[in-house]
Short mmCIF file of C-alpha atoms and ligand atoms in Angstrom, two decimals:
data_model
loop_
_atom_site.label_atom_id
_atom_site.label_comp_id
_atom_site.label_asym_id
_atom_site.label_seq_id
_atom_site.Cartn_x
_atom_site.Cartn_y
_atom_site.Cartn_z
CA UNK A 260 -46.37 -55.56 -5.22
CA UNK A 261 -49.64 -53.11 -5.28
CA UNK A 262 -47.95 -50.66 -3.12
CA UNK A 263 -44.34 -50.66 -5.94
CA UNK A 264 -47.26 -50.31 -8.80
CA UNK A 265 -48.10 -46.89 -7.08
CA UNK A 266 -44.94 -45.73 -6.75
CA UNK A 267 -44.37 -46.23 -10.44
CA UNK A 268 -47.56 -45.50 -11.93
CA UNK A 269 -47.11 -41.52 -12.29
CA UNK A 270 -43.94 -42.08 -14.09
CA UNK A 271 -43.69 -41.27 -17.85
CA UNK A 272 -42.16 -44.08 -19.49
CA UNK A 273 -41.43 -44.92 -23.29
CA UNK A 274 -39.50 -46.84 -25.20
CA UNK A 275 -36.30 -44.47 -23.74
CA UNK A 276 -35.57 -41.19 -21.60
CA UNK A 277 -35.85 -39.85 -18.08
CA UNK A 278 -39.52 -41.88 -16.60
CA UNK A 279 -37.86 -45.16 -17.76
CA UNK A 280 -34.59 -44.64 -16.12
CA UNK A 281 -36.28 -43.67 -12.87
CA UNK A 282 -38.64 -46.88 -13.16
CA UNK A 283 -35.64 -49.27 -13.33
CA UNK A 284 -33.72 -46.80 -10.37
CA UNK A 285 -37.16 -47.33 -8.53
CA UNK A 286 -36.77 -51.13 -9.05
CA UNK A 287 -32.69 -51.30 -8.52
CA UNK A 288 -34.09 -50.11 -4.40
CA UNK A 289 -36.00 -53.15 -4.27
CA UNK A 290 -33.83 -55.77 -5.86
CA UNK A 291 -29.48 -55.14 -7.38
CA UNK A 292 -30.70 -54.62 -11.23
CA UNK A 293 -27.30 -53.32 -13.19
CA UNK A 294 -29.27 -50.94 -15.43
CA UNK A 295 -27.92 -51.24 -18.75
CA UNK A 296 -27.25 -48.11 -21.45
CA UNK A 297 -26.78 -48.52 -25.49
CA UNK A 298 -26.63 -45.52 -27.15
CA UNK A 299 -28.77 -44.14 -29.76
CA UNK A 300 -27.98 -44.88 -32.91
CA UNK A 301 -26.48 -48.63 -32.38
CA UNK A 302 -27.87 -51.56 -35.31
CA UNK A 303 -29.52 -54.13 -33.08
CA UNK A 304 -30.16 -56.65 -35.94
CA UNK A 305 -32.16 -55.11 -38.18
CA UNK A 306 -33.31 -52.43 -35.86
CA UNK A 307 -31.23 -49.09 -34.55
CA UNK A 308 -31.56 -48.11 -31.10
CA UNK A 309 -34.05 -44.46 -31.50
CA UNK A 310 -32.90 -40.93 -30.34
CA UNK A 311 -33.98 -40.55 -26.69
CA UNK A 312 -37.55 -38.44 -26.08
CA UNK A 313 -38.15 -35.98 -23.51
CA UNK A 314 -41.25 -34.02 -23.04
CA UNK A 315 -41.84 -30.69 -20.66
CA UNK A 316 -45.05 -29.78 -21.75
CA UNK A 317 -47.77 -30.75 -24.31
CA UNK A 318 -50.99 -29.15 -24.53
CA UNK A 319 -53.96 -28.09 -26.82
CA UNK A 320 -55.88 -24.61 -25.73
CA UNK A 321 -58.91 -23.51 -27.15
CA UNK A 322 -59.17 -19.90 -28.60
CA UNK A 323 -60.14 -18.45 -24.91
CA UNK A 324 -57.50 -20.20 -23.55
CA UNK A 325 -58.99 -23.18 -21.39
CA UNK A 326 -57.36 -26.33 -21.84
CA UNK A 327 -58.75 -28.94 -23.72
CA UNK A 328 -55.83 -31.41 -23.56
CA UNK A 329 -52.67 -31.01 -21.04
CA UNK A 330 -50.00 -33.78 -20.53
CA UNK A 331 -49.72 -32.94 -16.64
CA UNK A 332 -53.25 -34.68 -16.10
CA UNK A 333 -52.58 -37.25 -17.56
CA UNK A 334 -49.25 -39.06 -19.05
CA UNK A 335 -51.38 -41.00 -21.68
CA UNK A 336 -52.80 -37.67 -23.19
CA UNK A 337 -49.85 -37.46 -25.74
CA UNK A 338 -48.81 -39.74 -27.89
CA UNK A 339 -45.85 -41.45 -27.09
CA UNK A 340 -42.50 -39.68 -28.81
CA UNK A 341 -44.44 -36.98 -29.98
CA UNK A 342 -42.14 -34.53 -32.09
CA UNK A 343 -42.64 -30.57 -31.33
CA UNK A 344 -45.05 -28.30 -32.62
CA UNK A 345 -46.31 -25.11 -31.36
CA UNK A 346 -48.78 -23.86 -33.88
CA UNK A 347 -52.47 -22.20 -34.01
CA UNK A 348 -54.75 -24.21 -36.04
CA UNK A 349 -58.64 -25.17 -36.71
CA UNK A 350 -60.17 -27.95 -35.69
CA UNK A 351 -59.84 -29.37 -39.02
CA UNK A 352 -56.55 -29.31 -39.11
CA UNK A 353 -56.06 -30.78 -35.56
CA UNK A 354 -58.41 -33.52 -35.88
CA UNK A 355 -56.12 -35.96 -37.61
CA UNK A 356 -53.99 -35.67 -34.72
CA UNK A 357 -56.62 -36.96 -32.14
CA UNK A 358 -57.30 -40.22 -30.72
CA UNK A 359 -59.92 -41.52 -28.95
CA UNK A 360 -61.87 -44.76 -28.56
CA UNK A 361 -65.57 -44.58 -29.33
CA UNK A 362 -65.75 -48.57 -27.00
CA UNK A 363 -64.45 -46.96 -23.86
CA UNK A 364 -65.59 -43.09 -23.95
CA UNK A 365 -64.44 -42.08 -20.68
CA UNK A 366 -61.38 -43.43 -21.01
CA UNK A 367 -57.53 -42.27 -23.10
CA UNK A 368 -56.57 -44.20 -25.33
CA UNK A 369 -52.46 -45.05 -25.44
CA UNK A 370 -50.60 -44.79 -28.76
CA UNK A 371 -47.29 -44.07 -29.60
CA UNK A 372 -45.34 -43.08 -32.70
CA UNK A 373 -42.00 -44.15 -32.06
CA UNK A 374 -41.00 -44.04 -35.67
CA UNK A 375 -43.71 -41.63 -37.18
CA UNK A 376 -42.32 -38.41 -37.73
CA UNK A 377 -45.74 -36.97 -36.15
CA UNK A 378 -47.42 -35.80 -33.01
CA UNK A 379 -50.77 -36.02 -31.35
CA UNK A 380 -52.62 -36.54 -28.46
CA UNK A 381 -55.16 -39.06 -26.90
CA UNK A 382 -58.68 -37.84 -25.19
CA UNK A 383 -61.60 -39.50 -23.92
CA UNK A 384 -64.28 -39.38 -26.72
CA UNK A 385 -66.67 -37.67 -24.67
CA UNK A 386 -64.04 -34.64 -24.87
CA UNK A 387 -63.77 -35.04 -28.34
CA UNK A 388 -67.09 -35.00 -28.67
CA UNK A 389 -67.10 -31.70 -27.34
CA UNK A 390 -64.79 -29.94 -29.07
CA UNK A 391 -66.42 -27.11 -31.24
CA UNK A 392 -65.68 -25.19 -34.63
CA UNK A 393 -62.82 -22.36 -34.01
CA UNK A 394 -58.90 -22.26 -33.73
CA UNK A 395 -56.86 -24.15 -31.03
CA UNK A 396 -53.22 -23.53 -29.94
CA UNK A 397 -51.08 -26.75 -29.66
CA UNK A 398 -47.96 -26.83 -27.85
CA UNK A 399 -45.87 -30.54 -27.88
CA UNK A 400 -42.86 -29.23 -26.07
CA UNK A 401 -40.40 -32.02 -26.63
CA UNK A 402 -37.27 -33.10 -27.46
CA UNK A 403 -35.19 -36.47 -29.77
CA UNK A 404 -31.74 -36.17 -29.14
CA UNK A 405 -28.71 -38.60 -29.41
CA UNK A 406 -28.93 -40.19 -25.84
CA UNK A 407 -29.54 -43.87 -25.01
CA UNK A 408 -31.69 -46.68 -24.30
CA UNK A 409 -31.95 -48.17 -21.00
CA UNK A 410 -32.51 -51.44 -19.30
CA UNK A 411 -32.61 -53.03 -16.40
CA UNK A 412 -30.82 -56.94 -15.62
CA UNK A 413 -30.11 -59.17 -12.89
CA UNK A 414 -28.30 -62.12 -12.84
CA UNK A 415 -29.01 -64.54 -9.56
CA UNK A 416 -26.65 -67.13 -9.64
CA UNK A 417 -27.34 -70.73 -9.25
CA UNK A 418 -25.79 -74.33 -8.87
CA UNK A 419 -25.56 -74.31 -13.03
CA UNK A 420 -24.71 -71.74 -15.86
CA UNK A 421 -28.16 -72.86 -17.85
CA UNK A 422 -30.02 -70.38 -17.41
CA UNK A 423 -33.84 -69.13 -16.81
CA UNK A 424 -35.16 -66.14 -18.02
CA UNK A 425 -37.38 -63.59 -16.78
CA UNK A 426 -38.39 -60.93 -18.93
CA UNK A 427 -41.22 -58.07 -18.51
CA UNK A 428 -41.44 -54.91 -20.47
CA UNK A 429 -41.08 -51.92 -18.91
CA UNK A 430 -41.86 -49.06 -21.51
CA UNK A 431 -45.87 -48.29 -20.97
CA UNK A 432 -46.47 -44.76 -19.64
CA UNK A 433 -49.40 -45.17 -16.71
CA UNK A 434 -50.89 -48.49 -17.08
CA UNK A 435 -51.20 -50.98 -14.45
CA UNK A 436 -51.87 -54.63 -15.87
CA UNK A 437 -49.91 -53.95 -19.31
CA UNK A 438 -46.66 -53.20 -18.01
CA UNK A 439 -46.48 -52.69 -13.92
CA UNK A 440 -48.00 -55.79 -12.97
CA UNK A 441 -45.28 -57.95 -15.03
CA UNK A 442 -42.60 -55.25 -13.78
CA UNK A 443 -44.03 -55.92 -9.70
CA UNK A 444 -44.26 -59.35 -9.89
CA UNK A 445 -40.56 -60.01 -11.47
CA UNK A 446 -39.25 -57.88 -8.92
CA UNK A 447 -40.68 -59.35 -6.06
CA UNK A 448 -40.02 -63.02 -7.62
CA UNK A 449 -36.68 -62.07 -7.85
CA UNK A 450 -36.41 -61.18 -4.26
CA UNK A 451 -37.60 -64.23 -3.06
CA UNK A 452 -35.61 -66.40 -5.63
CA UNK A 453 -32.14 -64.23 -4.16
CA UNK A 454 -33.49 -65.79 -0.66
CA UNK A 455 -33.41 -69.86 -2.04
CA UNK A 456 -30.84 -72.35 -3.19
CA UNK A 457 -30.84 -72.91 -7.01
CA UNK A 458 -29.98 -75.10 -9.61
CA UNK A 459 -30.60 -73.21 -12.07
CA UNK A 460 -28.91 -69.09 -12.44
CA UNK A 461 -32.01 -66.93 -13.39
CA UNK A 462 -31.74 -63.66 -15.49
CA UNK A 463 -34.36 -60.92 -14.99
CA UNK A 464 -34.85 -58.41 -17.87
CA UNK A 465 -36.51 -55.02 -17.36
CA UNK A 466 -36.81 -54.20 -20.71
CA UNK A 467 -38.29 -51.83 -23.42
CA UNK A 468 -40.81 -53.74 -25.42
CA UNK A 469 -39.32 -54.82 -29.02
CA UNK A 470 -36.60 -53.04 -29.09
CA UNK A 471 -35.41 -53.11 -25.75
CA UNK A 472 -35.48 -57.41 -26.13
CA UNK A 473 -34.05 -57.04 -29.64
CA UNK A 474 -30.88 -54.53 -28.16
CA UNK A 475 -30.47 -57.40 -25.19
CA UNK A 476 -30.10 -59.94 -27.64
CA UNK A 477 -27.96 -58.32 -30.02
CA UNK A 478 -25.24 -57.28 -27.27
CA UNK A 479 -25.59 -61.15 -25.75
CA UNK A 480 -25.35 -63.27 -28.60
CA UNK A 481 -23.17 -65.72 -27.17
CA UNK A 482 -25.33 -66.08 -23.70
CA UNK A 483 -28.11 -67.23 -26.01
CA UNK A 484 -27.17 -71.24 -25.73
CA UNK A 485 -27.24 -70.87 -21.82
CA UNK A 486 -31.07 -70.56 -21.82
CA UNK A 487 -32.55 -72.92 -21.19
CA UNK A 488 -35.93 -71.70 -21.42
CA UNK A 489 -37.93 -68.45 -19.75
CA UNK A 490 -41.28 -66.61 -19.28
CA UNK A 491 -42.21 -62.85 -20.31
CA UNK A 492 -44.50 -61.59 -17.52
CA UNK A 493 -47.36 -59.19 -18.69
CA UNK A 494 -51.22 -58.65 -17.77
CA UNK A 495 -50.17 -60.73 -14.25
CA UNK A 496 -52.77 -58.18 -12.11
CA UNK A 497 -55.75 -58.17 -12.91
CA UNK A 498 -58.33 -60.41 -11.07
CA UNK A 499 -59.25 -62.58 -14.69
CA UNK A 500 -58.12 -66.25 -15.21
CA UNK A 501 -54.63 -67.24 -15.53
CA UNK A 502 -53.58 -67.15 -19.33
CA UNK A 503 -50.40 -68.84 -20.77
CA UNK A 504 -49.18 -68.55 -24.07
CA UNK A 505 -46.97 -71.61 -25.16
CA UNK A 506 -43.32 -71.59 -26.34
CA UNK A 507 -42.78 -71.97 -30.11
CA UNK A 508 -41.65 -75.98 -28.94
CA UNK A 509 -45.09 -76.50 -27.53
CA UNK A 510 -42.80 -78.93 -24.90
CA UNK A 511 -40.45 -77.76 -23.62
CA UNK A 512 -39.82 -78.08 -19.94
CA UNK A 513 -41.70 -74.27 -18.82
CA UNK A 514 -44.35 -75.31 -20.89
CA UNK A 515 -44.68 -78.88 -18.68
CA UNK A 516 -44.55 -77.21 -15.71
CA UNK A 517 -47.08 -74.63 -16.60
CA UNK A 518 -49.48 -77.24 -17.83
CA UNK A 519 -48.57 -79.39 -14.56
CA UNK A 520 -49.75 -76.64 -12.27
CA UNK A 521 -52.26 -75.53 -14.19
CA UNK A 522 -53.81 -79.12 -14.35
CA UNK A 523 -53.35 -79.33 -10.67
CA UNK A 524 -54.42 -75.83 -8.77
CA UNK A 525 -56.10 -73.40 -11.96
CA UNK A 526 -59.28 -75.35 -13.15
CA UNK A 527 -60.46 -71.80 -14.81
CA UNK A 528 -56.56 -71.30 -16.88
CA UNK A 529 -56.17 -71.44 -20.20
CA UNK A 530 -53.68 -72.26 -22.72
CA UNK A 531 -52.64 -70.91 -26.34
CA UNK A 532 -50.34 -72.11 -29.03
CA UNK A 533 -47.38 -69.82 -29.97
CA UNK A 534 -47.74 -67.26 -31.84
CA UNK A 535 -45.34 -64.55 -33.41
CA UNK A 536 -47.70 -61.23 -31.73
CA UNK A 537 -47.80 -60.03 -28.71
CA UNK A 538 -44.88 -59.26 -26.39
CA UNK A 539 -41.22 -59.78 -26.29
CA UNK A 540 -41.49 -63.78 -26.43
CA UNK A 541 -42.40 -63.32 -30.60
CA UNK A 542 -38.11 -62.25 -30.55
CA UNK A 543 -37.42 -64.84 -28.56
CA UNK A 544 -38.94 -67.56 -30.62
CA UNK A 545 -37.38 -65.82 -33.50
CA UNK A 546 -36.37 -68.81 -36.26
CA UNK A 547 -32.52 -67.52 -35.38
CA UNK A 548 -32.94 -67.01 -31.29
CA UNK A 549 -35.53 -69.75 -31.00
CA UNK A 550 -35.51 -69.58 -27.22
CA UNK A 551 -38.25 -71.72 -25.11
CA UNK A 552 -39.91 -68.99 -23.81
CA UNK A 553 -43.47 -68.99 -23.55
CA UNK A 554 -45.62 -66.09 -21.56
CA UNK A 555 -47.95 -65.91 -18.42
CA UNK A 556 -51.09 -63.41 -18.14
CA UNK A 557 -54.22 -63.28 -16.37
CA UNK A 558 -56.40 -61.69 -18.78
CA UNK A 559 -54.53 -61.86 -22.55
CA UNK A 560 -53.88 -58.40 -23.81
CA UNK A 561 -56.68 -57.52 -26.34
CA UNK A 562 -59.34 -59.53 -24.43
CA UNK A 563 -59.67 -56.94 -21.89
CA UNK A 564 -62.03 -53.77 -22.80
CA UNK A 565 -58.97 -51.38 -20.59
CA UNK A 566 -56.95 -52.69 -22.36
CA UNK A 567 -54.34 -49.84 -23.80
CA UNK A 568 -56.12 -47.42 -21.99
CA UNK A 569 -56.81 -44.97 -18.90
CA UNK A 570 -58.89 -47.68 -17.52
CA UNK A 571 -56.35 -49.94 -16.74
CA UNK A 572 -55.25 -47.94 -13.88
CA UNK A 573 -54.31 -49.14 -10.04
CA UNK A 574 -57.99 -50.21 -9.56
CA UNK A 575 -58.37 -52.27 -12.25
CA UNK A 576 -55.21 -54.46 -10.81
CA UNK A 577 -55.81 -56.08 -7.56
CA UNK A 578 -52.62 -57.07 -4.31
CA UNK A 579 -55.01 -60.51 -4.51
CA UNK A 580 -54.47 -61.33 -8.23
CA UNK A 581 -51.00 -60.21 -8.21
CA UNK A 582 -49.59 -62.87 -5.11
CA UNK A 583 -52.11 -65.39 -6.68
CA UNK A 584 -50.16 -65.34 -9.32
CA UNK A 585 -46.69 -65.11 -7.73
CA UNK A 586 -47.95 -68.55 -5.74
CA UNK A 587 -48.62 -69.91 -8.92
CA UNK A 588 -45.49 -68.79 -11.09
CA UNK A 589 -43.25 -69.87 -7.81
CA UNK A 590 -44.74 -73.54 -7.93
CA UNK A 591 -43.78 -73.49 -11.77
CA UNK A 592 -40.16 -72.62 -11.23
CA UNK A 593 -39.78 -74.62 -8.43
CA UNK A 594 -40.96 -77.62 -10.94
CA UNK A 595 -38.28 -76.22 -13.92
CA UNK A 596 -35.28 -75.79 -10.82
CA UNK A 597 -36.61 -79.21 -9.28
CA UNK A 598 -36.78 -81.75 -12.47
CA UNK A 599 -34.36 -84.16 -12.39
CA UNK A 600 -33.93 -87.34 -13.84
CA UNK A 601 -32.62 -90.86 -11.99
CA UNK A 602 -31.68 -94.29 -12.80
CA UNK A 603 -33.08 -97.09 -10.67
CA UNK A 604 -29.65 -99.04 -9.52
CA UNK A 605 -32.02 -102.26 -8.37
CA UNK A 606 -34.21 -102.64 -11.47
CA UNK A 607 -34.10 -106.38 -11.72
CA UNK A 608 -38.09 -106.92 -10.05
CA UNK A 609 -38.87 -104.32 -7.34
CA UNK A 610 -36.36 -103.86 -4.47
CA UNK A 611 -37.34 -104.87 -1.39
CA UNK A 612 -38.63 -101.83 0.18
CA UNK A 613 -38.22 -103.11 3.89
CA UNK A 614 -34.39 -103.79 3.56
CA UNK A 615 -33.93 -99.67 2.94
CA UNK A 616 -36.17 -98.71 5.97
CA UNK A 617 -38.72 -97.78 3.42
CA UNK A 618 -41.77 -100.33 4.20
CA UNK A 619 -42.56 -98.69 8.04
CA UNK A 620 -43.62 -95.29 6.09
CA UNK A 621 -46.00 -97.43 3.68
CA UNK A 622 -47.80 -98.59 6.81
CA UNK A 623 -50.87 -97.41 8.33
CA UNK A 624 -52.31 -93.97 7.62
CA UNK A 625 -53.67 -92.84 4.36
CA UNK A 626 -50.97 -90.18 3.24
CA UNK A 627 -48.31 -92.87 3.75
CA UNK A 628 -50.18 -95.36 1.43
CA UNK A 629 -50.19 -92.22 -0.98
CA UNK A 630 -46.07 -91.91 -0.26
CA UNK A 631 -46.17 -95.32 -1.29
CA UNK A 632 -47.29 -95.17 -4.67
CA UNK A 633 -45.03 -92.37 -5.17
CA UNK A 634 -41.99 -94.21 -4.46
CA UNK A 635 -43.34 -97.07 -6.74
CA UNK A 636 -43.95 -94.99 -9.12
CA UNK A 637 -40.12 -93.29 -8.98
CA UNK A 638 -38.74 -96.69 -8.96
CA UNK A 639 -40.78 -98.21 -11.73
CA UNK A 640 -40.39 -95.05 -14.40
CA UNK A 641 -36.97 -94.53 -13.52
CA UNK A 642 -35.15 -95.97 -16.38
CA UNK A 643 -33.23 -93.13 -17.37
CA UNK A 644 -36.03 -92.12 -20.30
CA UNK A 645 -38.39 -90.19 -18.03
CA UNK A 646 -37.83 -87.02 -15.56
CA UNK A 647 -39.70 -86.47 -12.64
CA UNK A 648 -42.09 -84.31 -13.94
CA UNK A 649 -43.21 -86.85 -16.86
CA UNK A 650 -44.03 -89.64 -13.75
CA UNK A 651 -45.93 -87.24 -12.43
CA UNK A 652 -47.60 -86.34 -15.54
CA UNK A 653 -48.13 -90.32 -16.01
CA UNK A 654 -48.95 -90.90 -12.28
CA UNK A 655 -51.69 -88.46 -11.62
CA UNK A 656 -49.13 -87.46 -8.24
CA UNK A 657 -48.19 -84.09 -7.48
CA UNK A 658 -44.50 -83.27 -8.34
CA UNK A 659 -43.63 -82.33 -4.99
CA UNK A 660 -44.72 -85.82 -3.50
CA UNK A 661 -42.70 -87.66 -6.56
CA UNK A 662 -39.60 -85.45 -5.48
CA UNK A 663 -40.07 -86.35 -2.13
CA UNK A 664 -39.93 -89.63 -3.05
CA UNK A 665 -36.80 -89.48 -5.72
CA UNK A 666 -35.29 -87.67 -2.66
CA UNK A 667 -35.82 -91.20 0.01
CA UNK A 668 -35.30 -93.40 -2.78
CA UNK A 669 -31.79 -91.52 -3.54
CA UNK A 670 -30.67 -91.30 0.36
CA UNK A 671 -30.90 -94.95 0.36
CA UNK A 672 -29.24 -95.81 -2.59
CA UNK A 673 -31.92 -97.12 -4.58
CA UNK A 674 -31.60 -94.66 -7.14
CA UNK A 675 -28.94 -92.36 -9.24
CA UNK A 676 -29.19 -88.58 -10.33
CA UNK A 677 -28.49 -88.71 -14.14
CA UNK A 678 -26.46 -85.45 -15.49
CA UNK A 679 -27.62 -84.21 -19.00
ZN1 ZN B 170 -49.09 -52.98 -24.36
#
């Protein structure tokens, strides 16, 4: 997952144009994303899909001709669908089109201006510091044009049409936990999920932030009832605490399972309510969507002082974090594919284990005592109200052993698979 962050790190993405199509073609190697085109101009909701942006070259020289600024060193240096300028000015008049951040001097700041009819560029503020009295020649060499807006989806077919889904953002230009790690981590996910046998299908997005969620679910209205609930992936790298951020339901079956291996294997995780900021999850939950998708992160965006900067780079993002949390995201999904619900066909007093071959695995060694409770458990919650997951919230016992269980108690035809 590291090594896919470095090959898309250099890349200039936005919100449209050349460095995110070559992200998703970078991605569509690794795992068979279709990736998706609307064209500029299209009403998604309330929104319209943008013109396209290009940039070949943005700079700022000073009056001997050094640069100060140049977008070759650095993809964060200008601000995100700049328009074009090429003008001599003083550093008056240039100042309002700086950015810096006075908390993290070394580092650039990222902004964009996707709807601003403006330009500018984002230094360190120990260069801004140093910028002196006298004229400077800006250059933003770029182009907004009628072109399109891409993204990337995969659709891995399970036993069922409900649906998961996975959604990252892909539209950050050179920053490693907001945007790569969620981008690395759904791609390799998806690889191993192509590998398993499902119950549920599972839909990966690759998509531009806002509007790139908002142009999905405007062109896929009527796939909207098939989910049955999803995570955005963002922040997933960096070596901070896991962080998830509820569903607008506060229950709903991903937010179970995230609590259930969370209580279980991430002492040090913590847990948010809902609410409508941060990435694509806020559409989503939107009161006419209202989709049960909550959102996993290591460190929350905002808590982080690299946050939206230079200094959340390849370093700051470590190949430990990133599997730690593709362990821990697997053992929630395999909870939301697993959970199940049964009806115990002998409920009248307990059935007697022994007749069903089941009391020899109750003897004897610890673990088997453990197995034994389990089943108990399965048979003695199974009364059509409660899925597996909620007797092994009640029980204490790890899903997997209660599935286990479910799984002998069903082979010997002690208990029934409800269907919703
Ligand atoms: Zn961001």
């Amino acid at each position: 997952m590291h090594a896919l962050a470095e090959i898309l790190y250099p890349l200039c993405r936005s919100i449209t144009g050349e460095g995110l199509r070559e992200s998703l073609r970078v991605i569509s190697d690794k795992i068979p994303i279709d990736i998706k085109s609307v064209p500029s101009g299209t009403r998604v909701f309330d929104w319209q899909v943008p013109q396209e942006w290009k940039v070949r070259e943005a700079w700022i020289r000073d009056s001997i001709g050094n640069d100060v600024v140049n977008f070759r060193d650095h993809n964060l240096h200008l601000v995100s669908y700049s328009r074009p300028v090429q003008k001599r000015m003083s550093l008056a008049e240039l100042l309002p089109h700086l950015h810096a951040n006075p908390k993290m001097p070394d580092a650039i700041p990222y902004r964009t201006g996707y709807y601003n009819d403006d330009w500018g560029f984002c230094l360190s503020q120990n260069a801004l510091d140093q910028l002196g009295d006298g004229d400077y020649d800006v250059c933003v060499d770029t182009d907004l044009f009628h072109g399109e807006l891409n993204y990337g989806e995969l659709l891995i077919p399970g036993i069922c049409d409900e649906e998961v889904l996975i959604s990252c953002h892909c539209c950050h230009p050179s920053m490693a936990n907001d945007n790569l790690s969620g981008m690395v981590l759904a791609t390799e996910l998806a690889t191993r999920l192509m590998e398993q046998p499902l119950r549920y299908s599972y839909r990966f997005l690759f998509v531009p932030g806002t509007i790139g969620s908002i142009a999905w679910l405007a062109s896929n209205e009527s796939l909207i009832p098939r989910i049955a609930c999803g995570l955005v992936l963002a922040c997933v790298g960096d070596p901070g605490a896991l962080t998830y951020k509820r569903t607008k339901r506060k229950n709903s079956l991903i937010d179970r399972a995230v609590e259930s291996v969370f209580r279980n294997s991430c002492p040090d995780a913590n847990i948010r309510d809902f609410m409508p900021y941060g990435y694509d999850e806020r559409q989503y939950g939107s009161p006419g969507i209202n989709l049960a998708i909550g959102c996993l992160s290591r460190s929350a965006y905002g808590t982080f002082p690299e946050y939206h900067t230079s200094a959340d780079d390849l370093s700051f993002i470590t190949a430990e974090a990133l599997q730690d949390t593709l362990e821990k995201l697997e053992r929630i999904l395999f909870i939301v594919d697993q959970n199940t619900r049964h009806l115990n066909l002998k409920p009248m007093a307990e059935p007697m284990l022994g007749k069903y071959g089941l009391y020899e695995i109750t003897g004897g060694a610890k673990s088997d005592v453990f197995d034994e409770l389990a089943l108990l458990w399965v048979l003695g919650f199974s009364d059509g109200s409660n899925d597996l997951l909620a007797i092994s919230e009640i029980s204490g016992i790890d899903f997997k052993v209660i599935l286990e269980a479910t799984q002998k108690l069903t082979e010997v035809g002690l208990l029934e698979e409800l269907k919703e």
